[in-house]
PDB file of C-alpha atoms in Angstrom:
ATOM      1  CA  UNK A 108       0.000   0.000   0.000  1.00 48.00           C
ATOM      2  CA  UNK A 109       1.502   3.328  -1.006  1.00 54.00           C
ATOM      3  CA  UNK A 110       1.195   6.597   0.918  1.00 52.00           C
ATOM      4  CA  UNK A 111      -1.308   8.124  -1.508  1.00 53.00           C
ATOM      5  CA  UNK A 112      -3.817   5.289  -0.996  1.00 58.00           C
ATOM      6  CA  UNK A 113      -4.040   5.974   2.759  1.00 65.00           C
ATOM      7  CA  UNK A 114      -5.267   9.543   2.181  1.00 62.00           C
ATOM      8  CA  UNK A 115      -9.080   9.708   2.206  1.00 62.00           C
ATOM      9  CA  UNK A 116     -10.570  10.842  -1.075  1.00 65.00           C
ATOM     10  CA  UNK A 117     -12.581  14.044  -0.988  1.00 58.00           C
ATOM     11  CA  UNK A 118     -15.533  14.247  -3.352  1.00 59.00           C
ATOM     12  CA  UNK A 119     -15.459  17.078  -5.851  1.00 59.00           C
ATOM     13  CA  UNK A 120     -17.934  19.874  -5.092  1.00 66.00           C
ATOM     14  CA  UNK A 121     -21.343  19.242  -6.630  1.00 82.00           C
ATOM     15  CA  UNK A 122     -23.400  22.013  -8.165  1.00 90.00           C
ATOM     16  CA  UNK A 123     -27.160  21.652  -8.021  1.00 95.00           C
ATOM     17  CA  UNK A 124     -29.782  23.320 -10.202  1.00 95.00           C
ATOM     18  CA  UNK A 125     -33.150  24.826  -9.358  1.00 96.00           C
ATOM     19  CA  UNK A 126     -35.857  22.156  -9.147  1.00 95.00           C
ATOM     20  CA  UNK A 127     -33.376  19.349  -8.378  1.00 95.00           C
ATOM     21  CA  UNK A 128     -34.591  17.061  -5.606  1.00 95.00           C
ATOM     22  CA  UNK A 129     -32.035  16.538  -2.864  1.00 95.00           C
ATOM     23  CA  UNK A 130     -31.599  14.937   0.505  1.00 95.00           C
ATOM     24  CA  UNK A 131     -30.325  17.551   2.966  1.00 96.00           C
ATOM     25  CA  UNK A 132     -28.706  16.837   6.304  1.00 96.00           C
ATOM     26  CA  UNK A 133     -28.605  19.697   8.802  1.00 95.00           C
ATOM     27  CA  UNK A 134     -25.062  19.362  10.190  1.00 96.00           C
ATOM     28  CA  UNK A 135     -25.802  21.045  13.531  1.00 95.00           C
ATOM     29  CA  UNK A 136     -28.831  18.878  14.276  1.00 94.00           C
ATOM     30  CA  UNK A 137     -26.954  15.781  13.129  1.00 95.00           C
ATOM     31  CA  UNK A 138     -23.867  16.331  15.289  1.00 96.00           C
ATOM     32  CA  UNK A 139     -25.994  17.275  18.290  1.00 96.00           C
ATOM     33  CA  UNK A 140     -28.106  14.122  17.875  1.00 95.00           C
ATOM     34  CA  UNK A 141     -31.348  16.022  17.357  1.00 94.00           C
ATOM     35  CA  UNK A 142     -34.293  14.530  15.501  1.00 92.00           C
ATOM     36  CA  UNK A 143     -35.296  15.692  12.031  1.00 89.00           C
ATOM     37  CA  UNK A 144     -31.760  16.299  10.814  1.00 93.00           C
ATOM     38  CA  UNK A 145     -32.316  14.785   7.330  1.00 94.00           C
ATOM     39  CA  UNK A 146     -35.086  15.904   4.978  1.00 94.00           C
ATOM     40  CA  UNK A 147     -36.063  15.689   1.319  1.00 95.00           C
ATOM     41  CA  UNK A 148     -36.033  19.083  -0.394  1.00 95.00           C
ATOM     42  CA  UNK A 149     -36.341  20.787  -3.759  1.00 96.00           C
ATOM     43  CA  UNK A 150     -33.671  23.319  -4.739  1.00 97.00           C
ATOM     44  CA  UNK A 151     -35.538  26.619  -4.831  1.00 97.00           C
ATOM     45  CA  UNK A 152     -32.664  29.026  -5.535  1.00 97.00           C
ATOM     46  CA  UNK A 153     -28.908  29.167  -5.989  1.00 96.00           C
ATOM     47  CA  UNK A 154     -26.879  31.907  -4.311  1.00 95.00           C
ATOM     48  CA  UNK A 155     -23.407  32.512  -5.759  1.00 95.00           C
ATOM     49  CA  UNK A 156     -20.815  34.078  -3.445  1.00 94.00           C
ATOM     50  CA  UNK A 157     -17.852  36.227  -4.533  1.00 95.00           C
ATOM     51  CA  UNK A 158     -15.553  33.493  -3.186  1.00 94.00           C
ATOM     52  CA  UNK A 159     -16.899  31.115  -5.851  1.00 91.00           C
ATOM     53  CA  UNK A 160     -18.931  29.077  -3.363  1.00 92.00           C
ATOM     54  CA  UNK A 161     -22.563  28.431  -4.214  1.00 95.00           C
ATOM     55  CA  UNK A 162     -25.159  28.025  -1.489  1.00 96.00           C
ATOM     56  CA  UNK A 163     -28.776  27.028  -1.872  1.00 97.00           C
ATOM     57  CA  UNK A 164     -32.265  27.841  -0.690  1.00 97.00           C
ATOM     58  CA  UNK A 165     -34.136  24.572  -0.243  1.00 97.00           C
ATOM     59  CA  UNK A 166     -37.899  24.057  -0.044  1.00 97.00           C
ATOM     60  CA  UNK A 167     -38.648  21.307   2.473  1.00 95.00           C
ATOM     61  CA  UNK A 168     -41.021  18.659   1.131  1.00 93.00           C
ATOM     62  CA  UNK A 169     -42.041  17.260   4.512  1.00 88.00           C
ATOM     63  CA  UNK A 170     -45.145  18.229   6.465  1.00 86.00           C
ATOM     64  CA  UNK A 171     -43.394  21.200   8.094  1.00 87.00           C
ATOM     65  CA  UNK A 172     -42.674  22.881   4.775  1.00 86.00           C
ATOM     66  CA  UNK A 173     -40.660  26.059   4.902  1.00 93.00           C
ATOM     67  CA  UNK A 174     -37.288  27.022   3.514  1.00 96.00           C
ATOM     68  CA  UNK A 175     -33.747  26.118   4.444  1.00 96.00           C
ATOM     69  CA  UNK A 176     -31.533  29.070   3.601  1.00 97.00           C
ATOM     70  CA  UNK A 177     -27.830  29.062   2.700  1.00 96.00           C
ATOM     71  CA  UNK A 178     -27.526  25.270   2.568  1.00 96.00           C
ATOM     72  CA  UNK A 179     -24.063  24.028   1.612  1.00 95.00           C
ATOM     73  CA  UNK A 180     -23.568  21.369  -1.069  1.00 94.00           C
ATOM     74  CA  UNK A 181     -21.426  19.001   1.050  1.00 94.00           C
ATOM     75  CA  UNK A 182     -24.562  18.346   3.129  1.00 95.00           C
ATOM     76  CA  UNK A 183     -26.768  17.626   0.118  1.00 95.00           C
ATOM     77  CA  UNK A 184     -27.170  14.564  -2.093  1.00 94.00           C
ATOM     78  CA  UNK A 185     -29.003  14.493  -5.402  1.00 94.00           C
ATOM     79  CA  UNK A 186     -32.059  12.254  -5.565  1.00 92.00           C
ATOM     80  CA  UNK A 187     -31.771  11.018  -9.154  1.00 89.00           C
ATOM     81  CA  UNK A 188     -34.879  10.819 -11.341  1.00 89.00           C
ATOM     82  CA  UNK A 189     -33.855   7.279 -12.329  1.00 87.00           C
ATOM     83  CA  UNK A 190     -34.387   6.151  -8.727  1.00 85.00           C
ATOM     84  CA  UNK A 191     -37.819   7.784  -8.532  1.00 85.00           C
ATOM     85  CA  UNK A 192     -38.854   6.245 -11.840  1.00 85.00           C
ATOM     86  CA  UNK A 193     -37.306   2.804 -11.283  1.00 82.00           C
ATOM     87  CA  UNK A 194     -40.657   1.063 -10.693  1.00 78.00           C
ATOM     88  CA  UNK A 195     -41.988   2.360 -14.001  1.00 77.00           C
ATOM     89  CA  UNK A 196     -38.822   1.560 -15.912  1.00 79.00           C
ATOM     90  CA  UNK A 197     -38.713  -2.005 -14.595  1.00 79.00           C
ATOM     91  CA  UNK A 198     -42.445  -2.791 -14.556  1.00 73.00           C
ATOM     92  CA  UNK A 199     -43.253  -6.182 -16.066  1.00 70.00           C
ATOM     93  CA  UNK A 200     -44.883  -5.909 -19.470  1.00 67.00           C
ATOM     94  CA  UNK A 201     -46.756  -9.163 -18.981  1.00 64.00           C
ATOM     95  CA  UNK A 202     -50.034  -8.224 -17.283  1.00 60.00           C
ATOM     96  CA  UNK A 203     -51.223 -11.852 -17.062  1.00 62.00           C
ATOM     97  CA  UNK A 204     -49.833 -11.926 -13.516  1.00 57.00           C
ATOM     98  CA  UNK A 205     -52.334  -9.250 -12.581  1.00 57.00           C
ATOM     99  CA  UNK A 206     -52.119  -5.492 -12.363  1.00 55.00           C
ATOM    100  CA  UNK A 207     -52.076  -5.671  -8.569  1.00 59.00           C
ATOM    101  CA  UNK A 208     -48.445  -6.802  -8.784  1.00 58.00           C
ATOM    102  CA  UNK A 209     -47.418  -3.555 -10.478  1.00 57.00           C
ATOM    103  CA  UNK A 210     -47.072  -0.167  -8.861  1.00 63.00           C
ATOM    104  CA  UNK A 211     -49.993   2.142  -9.755  1.00 68.00           C
ATOM    105  CA  UNK A 212     -47.637   4.569 -11.485  1.00 64.00           C
ATOM    106  CA  UNK A 213     -46.306   1.804 -13.697  1.00 62.00           C
ATOM    107  CA  UNK A 214     -49.835   0.758 -14.663  1.00 64.00           C
ATOM    108  CA  UNK A 215     -50.727   4.346 -15.589  1.00 67.00           C
ATOM    109  CA  UNK A 216     -47.585   4.740 -17.685  1.00 64.00           C
ATOM    110  CA  UNK A 217     -48.054   1.431 -19.475  1.00 65.00           C
ATOM    111  CA  UNK A 218     -51.703   2.233 -20.170  1.00 66.00           C
ATOM    112  CA  UNK A 219     -50.743   5.574 -21.722  1.00 65.00           C
ATOM    113  CA  UNK A 220     -48.054   3.909 -23.838  1.00 63.00           C
ATOM    114  CA  UNK A 221     -50.460   1.235 -25.068  1.00 63.00           C
ATOM    115  CA  UNK A 222     -53.050   3.842 -26.044  1.00 57.00           C
ATOM    116  CA  UNK A 223     -50.625   5.739 -28.284  1.00 55.00           C
ATOM    117  CA  UNK A 224     -48.752   2.700 -29.624  1.00 56.00           C
ATOM    118  CA  UNK A 225     -51.725   1.419 -31.641  1.00 55.00           C
ATOM    119  CA  UNK A 226     -52.491   4.716 -33.396  1.00 55.00           C
ATOM    120  CA  UNK A 227     -50.730   7.775 -34.727  1.00 57.00           C
ATOM    121  CA  UNK A 228     -49.997  10.389 -32.076  1.00 55.00           C
ATOM    122  CA  UNK A 229     -52.169  13.482 -32.336  1.00 59.00           C
ATOM    123  CA  UNK A 230     -51.355  17.066 -31.568  1.00 59.00           C
ATOM    124  CA  UNK A 231     -53.532  18.688 -28.925  1.00 58.00           C
ATOM    125  CA  UNK A 232     -56.481  20.608 -30.280  1.00 64.00           C
ATOM    126  CA  UNK A 233     -56.454  24.253 -29.579  1.00 55.00           C
TER     127      UNK A 233
END
């Protein structure tokens, strides 16, 4: 083992965009052992600083709502759309096993796909 492999790797700073969904951990609550230190949020605004650092205003998606101001990216993790849509993307196409086995979102998506697959798509009237 060489000396460079014993040094912990530091993740490169991540930049988030408005409307990204993130998991935010309040560092003070976490280190003090207080409840409610980790919440799901939507990035509401980005705040660039002259130093080059970017901080964020986060809209909490839990029942308390409200905003978290000046959140720092090291305490945030992106919640990828692929994870949220996994049940739809991996839904079985064979419905002979019964629709109850599929998540409701997957059934809705598959139904919409079936409806347009057998005919030409139409533009909305208006």
